[in-house]
Short mmCIF file of C-alpha atoms in Angstrom, two decimals:
data_model
loop_
_atom_site.label_atom_id
_atom_site.label_comp_id
_atom_site.label_asym_id
_atom_site.label_seq_id
_atom_site.Cartn_x
_atom_site.Cartn_y
_atom_site.Cartn_z
CA UNK I 196 -18.45 -82.09 9.37
CA UNK I 197 -15.67 -83.49 7.27
CA UNK I 198 -12.65 -81.45 6.24
CA UNK I 199 -9.10 -81.89 5.02
CA UNK I 200 -8.11 -83.87 1.96
CA UNK I 201 -10.59 -86.00 -0.06
CA UNK I 202 -9.02 -89.09 1.49
CA UNK I 203 -9.56 -87.73 5.00
CA UNK I 204 -13.14 -86.79 4.15
CA UNK I 205 -13.84 -90.31 2.91
CA UNK I 206 -12.31 -91.75 6.07
CA UNK I 207 -14.59 -89.58 8.22
CA UNK I 208 -17.66 -90.74 6.29
CA UNK I 209 -16.66 -94.39 6.44
CA UNK I 210 -16.14 -94.13 10.19
CA UNK I 211 -19.61 -92.65 10.70
CA UNK I 212 -21.17 -95.37 8.55
CA UNK I 213 -19.33 -98.11 10.47
CA UNK I 214 -20.55 -96.73 13.79
CA UNK I 215 -24.09 -96.48 12.47
CA UNK I 216 -24.01 -100.11 11.37
CA UNK I 217 -22.67 -101.19 14.77
CA UNK I 218 -25.03 -99.14 16.91
CA UNK I 219 -28.33 -98.63 15.09
CA UNK I 220 -31.24 -101.01 14.80
CA UNK I 221 -31.44 -103.70 12.16
CA UNK I 222 -34.73 -102.08 11.18
CA UNK I 223 -32.95 -99.20 9.45
CA UNK I 224 -33.88 -99.06 5.78
CA UNK I 225 -32.73 -96.13 3.65
CA UNK I 226 -29.26 -96.20 5.17
CA UNK I 227 -28.65 -99.69 3.81
CA UNK I 228 -29.18 -98.77 0.17
CA UNK I 229 -27.85 -95.22 0.44
CA UNK I 230 -24.49 -95.33 2.26
CA UNK I 231 -23.97 -91.58 2.36
CA UNK I 232 -23.57 -89.10 5.23
CA UNK I 233 -25.34 -85.84 4.34
CA UNK I 234 -23.75 -82.73 5.86
CA UNK I 235 -25.21 -79.92 3.74
CA UNK I 236 -28.25 -79.62 1.48
CA UNK I 237 -30.09 -77.01 -0.57
CA UNK I 238 -32.97 -77.55 -2.94
CA UNK I 239 -32.40 -80.74 -4.93
CA UNK I 240 -28.75 -81.08 -3.90
CA UNK I 241 -27.18 -82.95 -0.98
CA UNK I 242 -23.48 -82.88 -0.14
CA UNK I 243 -22.02 -85.88 1.67
CA UNK I 244 -19.30 -85.91 4.30
CA UNK I 245 -16.93 -87.21 1.62
CA UNK I 246 -17.49 -84.07 -0.47
CA UNK I 247 -19.62 -85.74 -3.17
CA UNK I 248 -22.80 -84.03 -4.37
CA UNK I 249 -26.06 -85.82 -5.13
CA UNK I 250 -29.35 -84.93 -6.79
CA UNK I 251 -31.99 -85.99 -4.25
CA UNK I 252 -35.09 -87.52 -5.86
CA UNK I 253 -36.14 -89.11 -2.58
CA UNK I 254 -36.95 -85.80 -0.87
CA UNK I 255 -37.43 -87.32 2.55
CA UNK I 256 -39.89 -89.85 1.06
CA UNK I 257 -41.91 -86.95 -0.33
CA UNK I 258 -41.64 -84.72 2.74
CA UNK I 259 -39.63 -81.94 1.08
CA UNK I 260 -42.08 -80.28 -1.30
CA UNK I 261 -39.72 -77.31 -1.63
CA UNK I 262 -36.51 -79.29 -1.38
CA UNK I 263 -33.88 -78.95 1.31
CA UNK I 264 -33.62 -75.74 3.34
CA UNK I 265 -35.82 -73.56 1.16
CA UNK I 266 -35.42 -69.87 2.14
CA UNK I 267 -39.12 -69.36 2.96
CA UNK I 268 -39.05 -72.38 5.27
CA UNK I 269 -35.88 -71.27 7.04
CA UNK I 270 -37.29 -67.75 7.43
CA UNK I 271 -40.48 -69.11 9.00
CA UNK I 272 -38.54 -71.30 11.44
CA UNK I 273 -36.21 -68.43 12.40
CA UNK I 274 -39.25 -66.20 12.93
CA UNK I 275 -40.63 -68.53 15.58
CA UNK I 276 -37.23 -69.01 17.22
CA UNK I 277 -36.55 -65.27 17.34
CA UNK I 278 -40.04 -64.40 18.61
CA UNK I 279 -39.68 -66.19 21.90
CA UNK I 280 -42.83 -68.23 21.22
CA UNK I 281 -43.10 -71.60 22.94
CA UNK I 282 -41.94 -74.44 20.72
CA UNK I 283 -44.32 -77.12 21.99
CA UNK I 284 -47.83 -76.28 23.18
CA UNK I 285 -49.80 -79.57 23.27
CA UNK I 286 -53.17 -78.61 21.73
CA UNK I 287 -53.34 -75.01 22.98
CA UNK I 288 -54.33 -72.28 20.55
CA UNK I 289 -51.51 -70.04 19.31
CA UNK I 290 -51.17 -67.47 16.52
CA UNK I 291 -48.80 -69.86 14.72
CA UNK I 292 -51.33 -72.69 14.81
CA UNK I 293 -54.17 -70.36 13.77
CA UNK I 294 -52.21 -69.23 10.72
CA UNK I 295 -51.44 -72.84 9.77
CA UNK I 296 -55.07 -73.97 10.01
CA UNK I 297 -56.26 -70.95 8.03
CA UNK I 298 -53.78 -71.64 5.23
CA UNK I 299 -54.53 -75.37 5.24
CA UNK I 300 -58.29 -74.85 5.04
CA UNK I 301 -57.84 -72.46 2.09
CA UNK I 302 -56.36 -75.33 0.05
CA UNK I 303 -58.94 -78.04 0.86
CA UNK I 304 -61.56 -79.29 -1.59
CA UNK I 305 -64.40 -76.74 -1.34
CA UNK I 306 -66.96 -79.30 -0.24
CA UNK I 307 -64.81 -80.15 2.77
CA UNK I 308 -63.34 -76.76 3.67
CA UNK I 309 -66.75 -75.24 4.40
CA UNK I 310 -67.62 -77.93 6.97
CA UNK I 311 -64.25 -79.10 8.27
CA UNK I 312 -62.69 -79.92 11.60
CA UNK I 313 -59.00 -80.59 12.13
CA UNK I 314 -57.34 -82.91 14.64
CA UNK I 315 -53.63 -82.51 15.30
CA UNK I 316 -52.06 -85.94 15.80
CA UNK I 317 -48.70 -87.34 16.79
CA UNK I 318 -46.05 -86.12 14.36
CA UNK I 319 -46.16 -89.08 11.94
CA UNK I 320 -48.64 -89.97 9.23
CA UNK I 321 -49.26 -93.38 10.75
CA UNK I 322 -50.72 -91.76 13.90
CA UNK I 323 -53.03 -89.70 11.71
CA UNK I 324 -54.21 -92.92 10.05
CA UNK I 325 -54.90 -94.36 13.50
CA UNK I 326 -56.88 -91.22 14.35
CA UNK I 327 -58.90 -91.47 11.14
CA UNK I 328 -59.81 -95.09 11.79
CA UNK I 329 -60.81 -94.29 15.40
CA UNK I 330 -62.84 -91.31 14.22
CA UNK I 331 -65.02 -93.21 11.74
CA UNK I 332 -65.52 -96.11 14.14
CA UNK I 333 -66.68 -93.71 16.84
CA UNK I 334 -68.93 -91.76 14.47
CA UNK I 335 -70.60 -94.80 12.87
CA UNK I 336 -70.59 -97.25 15.74
CA UNK I 337 -69.22 -99.83 13.32
CA UNK I 338 -65.83 -101.54 13.39
CA UNK I 339 -64.94 -102.96 9.96
CA UNK I 340 -62.68 -101.18 7.49
CA UNK I 341 -62.39 -101.48 3.71
CA UNK I 342 -58.83 -101.19 2.39
CA UNK I 343 -57.02 -102.07 -0.83
CA UNK I 344 -54.36 -104.44 -2.02
CA UNK I 345 -51.00 -102.74 -2.33
CA UNK I 346 -51.88 -100.07 0.23
CA UNK I 347 -49.42 -98.52 2.65
CA UNK I 348 -50.79 -96.49 5.56
CA UNK I 349 -48.00 -96.62 8.13
CA UNK I 350 -46.18 -98.83 10.62
CA UNK I 351 -48.34 -98.80 13.75
CA UNK I 352 -50.58 -101.79 14.39
CA UNK I 353 -53.84 -100.39 13.08
CA UNK I 354 -52.21 -98.75 10.04
CA UNK I 355 -50.38 -101.97 9.19
CA UNK I 356 -53.61 -103.96 9.36
CA UNK I 357 -55.05 -101.68 6.66
CA UNK I 358 -51.90 -101.94 4.52
CA UNK I 359 -51.17 -104.42 1.79
CA UNK I 360 -48.58 -106.37 3.76
CA UNK I 361 -50.89 -107.23 6.67
CA UNK I 362 -50.37 -110.70 8.13
CA UNK I 363 -53.27 -110.79 10.58
CA UNK I 364 -56.13 -109.59 8.39
CA UNK I 365 -58.83 -107.67 10.24
CA UNK I 366 -60.03 -105.57 7.36
CA UNK I 367 -61.72 -106.42 4.08
CA UNK I 368 -59.20 -106.28 1.24
CA UNK I 369 -60.41 -104.92 -2.10
CA UNK I 370 -58.74 -104.93 -5.53
CA UNK I 371 -56.99 -101.67 -6.42
CA UNK I 372 -57.16 -100.99 -10.16
CA UNK I 373 -53.93 -100.91 -12.08
CA UNK I 374 -53.00 -101.33 -15.70
CA UNK I 375 -49.71 -103.21 -15.86
CA UNK I 376 -50.51 -105.89 -13.27
CA UNK I 377 -54.29 -105.74 -13.30
CA UNK I 378 -55.68 -108.41 -10.93
CA UNK I 379 -58.24 -109.29 -13.61
CA UNK I 380 -55.75 -109.43 -16.47
CA UNK I 381 -57.44 -106.53 -18.26
CA UNK I 382 -56.12 -103.16 -17.17
CA UNK I 383 -57.55 -99.89 -18.37
CA UNK I 384 -61.19 -98.86 -17.85
CA UNK I 385 -62.43 -102.44 -18.01
CA UNK I 386 -60.13 -103.59 -15.21
CA UNK I 387 -61.18 -100.61 -13.09
CA UNK I 388 -64.83 -101.38 -13.80
CA UNK I 389 -64.42 -104.95 -12.57
CA UNK I 390 -62.64 -103.72 -9.43
CA UNK I 391 -65.50 -101.33 -8.73
CA UNK I 392 -68.12 -104.00 -9.36
CA UNK I 393 -66.36 -106.37 -6.99
CA UNK I 394 -66.47 -103.73 -4.25
CA UNK I 395 -70.11 -102.91 -4.89
CA UNK I 396 -71.14 -106.56 -4.93
CA UNK I 397 -69.28 -107.27 -1.72
CA UNK I 398 -71.14 -104.48 0.06
CA UNK I 399 -74.58 -105.32 -1.29
CA UNK I 400 -74.46 -109.13 -1.14
CA UNK I 401 -76.07 -110.18 2.17
CA UNK I 402 -74.00 -113.38 2.07
CA UNK I 403 -70.64 -111.77 1.30
CA UNK I 404 -69.58 -112.01 4.92
CA UNK I 405 -68.73 -108.30 4.98
CA UNK I 406 -71.01 -106.24 7.23
CA UNK I 407 -71.43 -102.51 6.63
CA UNK I 408 -68.00 -101.07 7.55
CA UNK I 409 -67.01 -98.03 9.55
CA UNK I 410 -65.09 -96.59 6.62
CA UNK I 411 -63.08 -97.07 3.46
CA UNK I 412 -59.46 -95.91 3.31
CA UNK I 413 -57.57 -95.46 0.04
CA UNK I 414 -54.59 -93.69 -1.52
CA UNK I 415 -55.37 -91.67 -4.67
CA UNK I 416 -51.94 -92.80 -5.88
CA UNK I 417 -50.36 -95.82 -4.22
CA UNK I 418 -46.78 -94.85 -3.47
CA UNK I 419 -45.14 -97.75 -1.64
CA UNK I 420 -47.41 -100.06 -3.63
CA UNK I 421 -45.51 -99.15 -6.79
CA UNK I 422 -46.61 -95.63 -7.86
CA UNK I 423 -50.04 -96.66 -9.13
CA UNK I 424 -52.46 -93.81 -9.85
CA UNK I 425 -56.12 -94.62 -9.26
CA UNK I 426 -58.29 -93.88 -12.31
CA UNK I 427 -60.39 -90.77 -11.75
CA UNK I 428 -63.60 -92.53 -12.80
CA UNK I 429 -62.91 -95.31 -10.31
CA UNK I 430 -62.35 -92.79 -7.51
CA UNK I 431 -65.65 -91.13 -8.36
CA UNK I 432 -67.29 -94.56 -8.29
CA UNK I 433 -65.83 -95.26 -4.83
CA UNK I 434 -67.12 -91.89 -3.65
CA UNK I 435 -70.63 -92.61 -4.93
CA UNK I 436 -70.91 -96.11 -3.53
CA UNK I 437 -69.60 -95.08 -0.10
CA UNK I 438 -71.85 -92.00 0.05
CA UNK I 439 -74.90 -94.03 -0.98
CA UNK I 440 -74.25 -96.47 1.88
CA UNK I 441 -73.22 -93.89 4.52
CA UNK I 442 -69.65 -95.22 4.63
CA UNK I 443 -67.10 -92.48 5.43
CA UNK I 444 -64.39 -92.27 2.76
CA UNK I 445 -60.85 -91.67 4.07
CA UNK I 446 -58.31 -90.33 1.57
CA UNK I 447 -54.71 -90.97 2.66
CA UNK I 448 -52.86 -87.99 1.16
CA UNK I 449 -49.75 -88.34 3.32
CA UNK I 450 -47.46 -88.69 0.29
CA UNK I 451 -49.68 -87.37 -2.51
CA UNK I 452 -50.57 -84.01 -0.99
CA UNK I 453 -49.31 -80.43 -1.41
CA UNK I 454 -48.94 -80.43 -5.19
CA UNK I 455 -47.02 -83.69 -5.55
CA UNK I 456 -49.31 -85.23 -8.21
CA UNK I 457 -49.98 -82.09 -10.23
CA UNK I 458 -52.96 -80.91 -8.17
CA UNK I 459 -52.82 -79.50 -4.65
CA UNK I 460 -54.44 -82.67 -3.34
CA UNK I 461 -54.55 -85.83 -5.44
CA UNK I 462 -58.33 -86.14 -4.96
CA UNK I 463 -58.68 -82.84 -6.85
CA UNK I 464 -57.95 -84.66 -10.12
CA UNK I 465 -61.21 -86.60 -9.81
CA UNK I 466 -63.19 -83.83 -8.16
CA UNK I 467 -64.26 -85.98 -5.22
CA UNK I 468 -64.65 -84.72 -1.67
CA UNK I 469 -63.61 -87.30 0.93
CA UNK I 470 -65.15 -87.35 4.39
CA UNK I 471 -61.70 -87.57 5.99
CA UNK I 472 -58.27 -86.58 4.71
CA UNK I 473 -55.06 -87.89 6.31
CA UNK I 474 -52.23 -85.37 5.90
CA UNK I 475 -48.57 -85.41 6.88
CA UNK I 476 -45.11 -85.24 5.26
CA UNK I 477 -45.05 -82.06 3.12
CA UNK I 478 -47.58 -80.18 5.29
CA UNK I 479 -44.82 -79.73 7.91
CA UNK I 480 -42.40 -78.08 5.51
CA UNK I 481 -39.73 -80.73 6.29
CA UNK I 482 -40.55 -80.96 10.04
CA UNK I 483 -42.78 -83.59 11.72
CA UNK I 484 -46.49 -82.74 11.52
CA UNK I 485 -49.62 -84.81 10.93
CA UNK I 486 -53.32 -83.98 10.99
CA UNK I 487 -56.66 -85.32 9.90
CA UNK I 488 -59.28 -83.02 8.41
CA UNK I 489 -62.85 -84.29 8.40
CA UNK I 490 -66.52 -83.38 8.05
CA UNK I 491 -67.89 -81.67 11.14
CA UNK I 492 -70.78 -84.13 11.52
CA UNK I 493 -68.22 -86.88 12.21
CA UNK I 494 -66.86 -84.93 15.18
CA UNK I 495 -68.44 -87.07 17.90
CA UNK I 496 -65.25 -87.66 19.89
CA UNK I 497 -65.04 -87.07 23.61
CA UNK I 498 -62.20 -84.86 24.93
CA UNK I 499 -58.94 -86.80 24.92
CA UNK I 500 -60.24 -89.46 22.54
CA UNK I 501 -57.08 -89.02 20.49
CA UNK I 502 -54.19 -87.20 22.14
CA UNK I 503 -50.41 -86.94 21.95
CA UNK I 504 -47.65 -84.92 23.55
CA UNK I 505 -46.00 -83.73 20.35
CA UNK I 506 -49.00 -82.45 18.38
CA UNK I 507 -48.16 -78.83 19.22
CA UNK I 508 -44.91 -78.46 17.25
CA UNK I 509 -44.82 -74.72 16.53
CA UNK I 510 -41.76 -74.89 14.28
CA UNK I 511 -43.46 -77.46 12.05
CA UNK I 512 -46.65 -75.40 11.88
CA UNK I 513 -44.74 -72.30 10.84
CA UNK I 514 -42.70 -74.23 8.26
CA UNK I 515 -45.90 -75.88 7.03
CA UNK I 516 -47.74 -72.57 6.63
CA UNK I 517 -44.85 -71.18 4.59
CA UNK I 518 -44.73 -74.30 2.41
CA UNK I 519 -48.47 -74.45 1.75
CA UNK I 520 -48.58 -70.77 0.87
CA UNK I 521 -45.53 -70.97 -1.40
CA UNK I 522 -46.89 -73.96 -3.32
CA UNK I 523 -50.26 -72.23 -3.73
CA UNK I 524 -48.97 -68.76 -4.64
CA UNK I 525 -46.39 -70.05 -7.12
CA UNK I 526 -48.65 -72.62 -8.81
CA UNK I 527 -46.17 -75.40 -8.09
CA UNK I 528 -48.85 -78.07 -8.47
CA UNK I 529 -49.38 -77.00 -12.06
CA UNK I 530 -45.63 -76.97 -12.62
CA UNK I 531 -45.41 -80.49 -11.19
CA UNK I 532 -48.02 -81.59 -13.72
CA UNK I 533 -46.02 -80.08 -16.60
CA UNK I 534 -42.65 -81.45 -15.51
CA UNK I 535 -44.16 -84.84 -14.65
CA UNK I 536 -45.67 -85.12 -18.12
CA UNK I 537 -42.29 -84.33 -19.66
CA UNK I 538 -40.48 -86.89 -17.52
CA UNK I 539 -43.05 -89.63 -18.11
CA UNK I 540 -42.99 -89.07 -21.85
CA UNK I 541 -39.19 -89.28 -22.02
CA UNK I 542 -38.98 -92.25 -19.67
CA UNK I 543 -41.59 -94.09 -21.74
CA UNK I 544 -38.89 -94.50 -24.39
CA UNK I 545 -37.16 -96.93 -22.04
CA UNK I 546 -40.07 -99.37 -22.25
CA UNK I 547 -39.48 -99.62 -25.98
CA UNK I 548 -35.70 -99.75 -25.79
CA UNK I 549 -35.26 -102.30 -23.02
CA UNK I 550 -37.35 -105.39 -22.32
CA UNK I 551 -36.24 -105.07 -18.68
CA UNK I 552 -38.25 -101.85 -18.27
CA UNK I 553 -41.75 -103.20 -17.94
CA UNK I 554 -43.73 -100.06 -17.22
CA UNK I 555 -43.39 -96.34 -16.54
CA UNK I 556 -46.23 -94.67 -14.67
CA UNK I 557 -47.12 -91.94 -12.25
CA UNK I 558 -48.80 -88.60 -11.81
CA UNK I 559 -47.10 -85.24 -11.55
CA UNK I 560 -43.75 -85.56 -9.78
CA UNK I 561 -44.57 -88.98 -8.35
CA UNK I 562 -43.07 -91.39 -10.88
CA UNK I 563 -42.26 -95.10 -10.96
CA UNK I 564 -40.24 -97.27 -13.36
CA UNK I 565 -40.94 -100.99 -12.93
CA UNK I 566 -38.03 -103.31 -13.70
CA UNK I 567 -38.86 -106.81 -14.89
CA UNK I 568 -37.17 -110.06 -15.77
CA UNK I 569 -37.87 -110.86 -19.46
CA UNK I 570 -37.54 -114.62 -19.14
CA UNK I 571 -38.23 -116.50 -22.38
CA UNK I 572 -39.61 -119.45 -20.42
CA UNK I 573 -42.87 -118.27 -18.91
CA UNK I 574 -44.28 -120.96 -16.67
CA UNK I 575 -47.01 -119.54 -14.43
CA UNK I 576 -50.63 -120.46 -15.24
CA UNK I 577 -51.59 -116.85 -15.87
CA UNK I 578 -48.75 -116.53 -18.35
CA UNK I 579 -49.60 -119.78 -20.14
CA UNK I 580 -53.16 -118.66 -20.82
CA UNK I 581 -56.23 -120.93 -20.83
CA UNK I 582 -55.81 -124.53 -19.73
CA UNK I 583 -54.45 -126.62 -22.55
CA UNK I 584 -53.71 -123.61 -24.68
CA UNK I 585 -50.24 -122.60 -25.78
CA UNK I 586 -48.55 -119.63 -24.16
CA UNK I 587 -48.52 -116.24 -25.79
CA UNK I 588 -45.38 -115.99 -27.92
CA UNK I 589 -42.95 -113.10 -27.68
CA UNK I 590 -43.28 -110.42 -30.31
CA UNK I 591 -39.97 -110.47 -32.21
CA UNK I 592 -40.04 -106.69 -32.63
CA UNK I 593 -40.59 -105.69 -29.02
CA UNK I 594 -39.48 -108.67 -26.97
CA UNK I 595 -42.81 -108.42 -25.08
CA UNK I 596 -45.24 -111.35 -25.05
CA UNK I 597 -47.87 -110.77 -27.66
CA UNK I 598 -51.44 -109.89 -26.73
CA UNK I 599 -53.03 -110.66 -30.06
CA UNK I 600 -54.83 -107.79 -31.73
CA UNK I 601 -53.77 -105.25 -29.11
CA UNK I 602 -51.57 -102.33 -30.12
CA UNK I 603 -48.76 -101.37 -27.75
CA UNK I 604 -50.08 -98.04 -26.55
CA UNK I 605 -48.65 -95.25 -24.43
CA UNK I 606 -47.59 -95.85 -20.87
CA UNK I 607 -50.41 -96.18 -18.37
CA UNK I 608 -50.96 -93.11 -16.26
CA UNK I 609 -49.23 -90.49 -18.39
CA UNK I 610 -51.02 -87.93 -20.52
CA UNK I 611 -50.50 -89.96 -23.69
CA UNK I 612 -52.71 -92.77 -22.44
CA UNK I 613 -55.48 -93.61 -24.86
CA UNK I 614 -59.07 -94.67 -24.56
CA UNK I 615 -60.05 -98.28 -23.97
CA UNK I 616 -58.10 -100.52 -26.37
CA UNK I 617 -59.31 -103.76 -27.85
CA UNK I 618 -59.06 -106.15 -24.94
CA UNK I 619 -59.34 -109.57 -26.52
CA UNK I 620 -58.72 -111.06 -29.88
CA UNK I 621 -62.24 -112.12 -30.59
CA UNK I 622 -64.74 -112.21 -29.13
CA UNK I 623 -66.23 -114.98 -31.31
CA UNK I 624 -68.43 -117.80 -30.09
CA UNK I 625 -68.04 -118.67 -26.44
CA UNK I 626 -65.68 -115.82 -25.73
CA UNK I 627 -65.88 -113.90 -22.49
CA UNK I 628 -66.62 -110.18 -22.85
CA UNK I 629 -65.61 -107.49 -20.42
CA UNK I 630 -67.96 -104.56 -19.72
CA UNK I 631 -68.22 -102.41 -22.81
CA UNK I 632 -66.75 -105.12 -25.07
CA UNK I 633 -69.15 -106.35 -27.78
CA UNK I 634 -70.09 -109.98 -27.88
CA UNK I 635 -71.21 -111.80 -24.76
CA UNK I 636 -71.15 -115.50 -23.94
CA UNK I 637 -73.02 -117.64 -26.43
CA UNK I 638 -72.02 -120.98 -24.94
CA UNK I 639 -69.82 -122.20 -22.10
CA UNK I 640 -67.44 -119.29 -21.52
CA UNK I 641 -63.72 -119.76 -21.85
CA UNK I 642 -61.03 -117.98 -19.93
CA UNK I 643 -60.07 -114.66 -21.52
CA UNK I 644 -56.61 -114.01 -22.83
CA UNK I 645 -55.17 -111.08 -20.83
CA UNK I 646 -54.70 -107.87 -22.74
CA UNK I 647 -51.18 -107.65 -21.33
CA UNK I 648 -48.98 -110.33 -19.84
CA UNK I 649 -46.35 -108.64 -17.68
CA UNK I 650 -42.96 -110.12 -17.06
CA UNK I 651 -41.98 -111.14 -13.50
CA UNK I 652 -40.69 -108.42 -11.19
CA UNK I 653 -36.90 -107.96 -11.03
CA UNK I 654 -35.96 -106.62 -7.58
CA UNK I 655 -32.27 -107.42 -8.07
CA UNK I 656 -32.17 -105.36 -11.23
CA UNK I 657 -34.02 -102.50 -9.51
CA UNK I 658 -31.46 -102.56 -6.70
CA UNK I 659 -28.68 -102.50 -9.30
CA UNK I 660 -30.26 -99.45 -10.95
CA UNK I 661 -30.44 -97.73 -7.56
CA UNK I 662 -26.73 -98.44 -6.99
CA UNK I 663 -25.82 -97.20 -10.47
CA UNK I 664 -27.84 -94.03 -9.82
CA UNK I 665 -26.00 -93.41 -6.55
CA UNK I 666 -22.68 -93.95 -8.32
CA UNK I 667 -23.75 -91.18 -10.74
CA UNK I 668 -24.83 -88.84 -7.95
CA UNK I 669 -28.57 -89.49 -8.08
CA UNK I 670 -30.62 -90.61 -5.08
CA UNK I 671 -33.72 -92.67 -5.87
CA UNK I 672 -35.96 -94.94 -3.83
CA UNK I 673 -37.35 -98.42 -4.52
CA UNK I 674 -40.93 -99.55 -3.95
CA UNK I 675 -43.63 -101.75 -5.35
CA UNK I 676 -44.81 -105.23 -4.46
CA UNK I 677 -41.38 -106.79 -4.87
CA UNK I 678 -39.21 -103.66 -4.46
CA UNK I 679 -38.86 -103.67 -8.24
CA UNK I 680 -40.05 -100.11 -8.91
CA UNK I 681 -37.55 -97.25 -9.06
CA UNK I 682 -39.33 -94.25 -7.59
CA UNK I 683 -38.79 -90.55 -8.26
CA UNK I 684 -40.07 -87.93 -5.79
CA UNK I 685 -38.11 -84.78 -6.66
CA UNK I 686 -39.01 -81.48 -4.98
CA UNK I 687 -41.62 -79.36 -6.75
CA UNK I 688 -38.96 -76.65 -7.11
CA UNK I 689 -36.79 -78.75 -9.44
CA UNK I 690 -35.61 -76.70 -12.42
CA UNK I 691 -35.86 -77.64 -16.09
CA UNK I 692 -32.09 -78.11 -16.20
CA UNK I 693 -32.18 -80.34 -13.15
CA UNK I 694 -34.94 -82.45 -14.72
CA UNK I 695 -32.64 -83.02 -17.68
CA UNK I 696 -29.78 -84.00 -15.38
CA UNK I 697 -31.98 -86.43 -13.44
CA UNK I 698 -33.27 -88.06 -16.62
CA UNK I 699 -29.77 -88.33 -18.09
CA UNK I 700 -28.33 -89.94 -14.96
CA UNK I 701 -31.28 -92.29 -14.52
CA UNK I 702 -31.25 -93.38 -18.15
CA UNK I 703 -27.51 -93.97 -18.02
CA UNK I 704 -27.90 -95.98 -14.79
CA UNK I 705 -30.59 -98.19 -16.30
CA UNK I 706 -28.46 -98.77 -19.39
CA UNK I 707 -25.47 -99.75 -17.23
CA UNK I 708 -27.53 -102.10 -15.05
CA UNK I 709 -29.09 -103.74 -18.09
CA UNK I 710 -25.68 -104.18 -19.76
CA UNK I 711 -24.42 -105.93 -16.66
CA UNK I 712 -27.58 -108.05 -16.50
CA UNK I 713 -27.17 -109.04 -20.14
CA UNK I 714 -23.54 -110.04 -19.60
CA UNK I 715 -23.61 -111.54 -16.13
CA UNK I 716 -27.25 -111.96 -15.11
CA UNK I 717 -29.16 -115.23 -14.88
CA UNK I 718 -31.45 -114.27 -17.76
CA UNK I 719 -30.78 -112.78 -21.16
CA UNK I 720 -33.96 -111.10 -22.30
CA UNK I 721 -34.07 -109.36 -25.66
CA UNK I 722 -33.23 -105.75 -26.22
CA UNK I 723 -36.22 -103.99 -27.66
CA UNK I 724 -36.02 -102.30 -31.01
CA UNK I 725 -37.31 -98.76 -31.14
CA UNK I 726 -40.47 -98.19 -33.03
CA UNK I 727 -40.62 -95.85 -36.01
CA UNK I 728 -41.02 -92.23 -34.95
CA UNK I 729 -44.61 -92.24 -36.14
CA UNK I 730 -45.47 -94.77 -33.45
CA UNK I 731 -44.13 -92.75 -30.53
CA UNK I 732 -46.71 -91.39 -28.06
CA UNK I 733 -47.41 -87.69 -28.42
CA UNK I 734 -48.95 -86.90 -25.01
#
């Protein structure tokens, strides 16, 4: 721990960072963007070896539901240490484990809790994903897996294959619905409908080349994929189509669980009951713990079918029990929904003030701000529109390319989002109509004009925002397809005053990064004008 003068403290920190760089693997990630040396932490606050204090909106990548060193967690850990209980017990039954399973089962979706089994895995979420995939393959006798673009399920071989960055594809990749960068150029309910239809057609077409799979794995909110909440109707559709075809549905709640999204589990928003839930991160109360919970009729494993030395971590089970109970008893999921709505609403102003802020989205206290490059010269085919047609001109008032006839509505994913907007300027003769849009093809169809044409991702600007945040004492993470999404994962115990401080520092950091981009960057996109107050979202 550092001491002495501020100069001496900085020297100590710099020495530790130099030794880390010289001795640790090139695979290190967070340490590259966050050159700090934490020595003390409590709640939202971290103190570095140099004496600086930071507001931590990374929270161990979502692990710290109650923030750093919460008293109930420390008390639970001390209780195990003082009791003389064994700290590691493989898969033996103990009072500590029994209490954890009882508390965990009390929080599960009712349709699963009544018929559940739990498997303790190695201490990382990726091992729980491996266990889930092995489970459904054993139970069904099938081998294929359905997964989604943009997914992240871990870093082991099987989990990587099911993730969006897979190189050697051994699973069937399906479109994940999103509004800002909809793969069909639609967004909203119509984009989600097309994504669902694609999945259904793939499963039912005997010539699709996709045999009946062992399971489908999805994240109710894609975190590493860019903080993209799945529409509730789409999740219900995935549940119906998998149930109708006897395909086990695996919900990866490693990052979304324990109140993070404004419900105890993210699947609770849609009311679905998965066949398998993959749980880690926050369930260990800051210590390593991972489990899968699944329907008892899938429990066809032989003894030892999935094992691991460190699945009996008593300290993590005790810390996890305390965390689960505290979140439940203090309605922290509901508080996350309230605070998340406030943060999303305020951050939505940035999309109107700066052309570089392309989208703000999220659910509960899982929030993403996508930074974009508002280039005036848009050259990709999707941005030019139909072949031979002129590109969509920029709206002089907003700096965003126009989508003719489409009002600029509230940010996707926050409570102010509206019902299905007009998708195309038309339809007119020969126009293509999305589901629910009047006017079908009357002659040879033409390519539809997208309802929104997003700007290209700006990873350099996102990295600059992260640096500006750190300079202001705010720790944030980056994610998304091109690392262009600034992510916020504050603890559920964040206070109203701390929310204000986080928003102030983040807004100031974005303004500083944009000013530098305007002055020194390669592009000079327009600064958006604010709308009249009457046009601001109210939700």
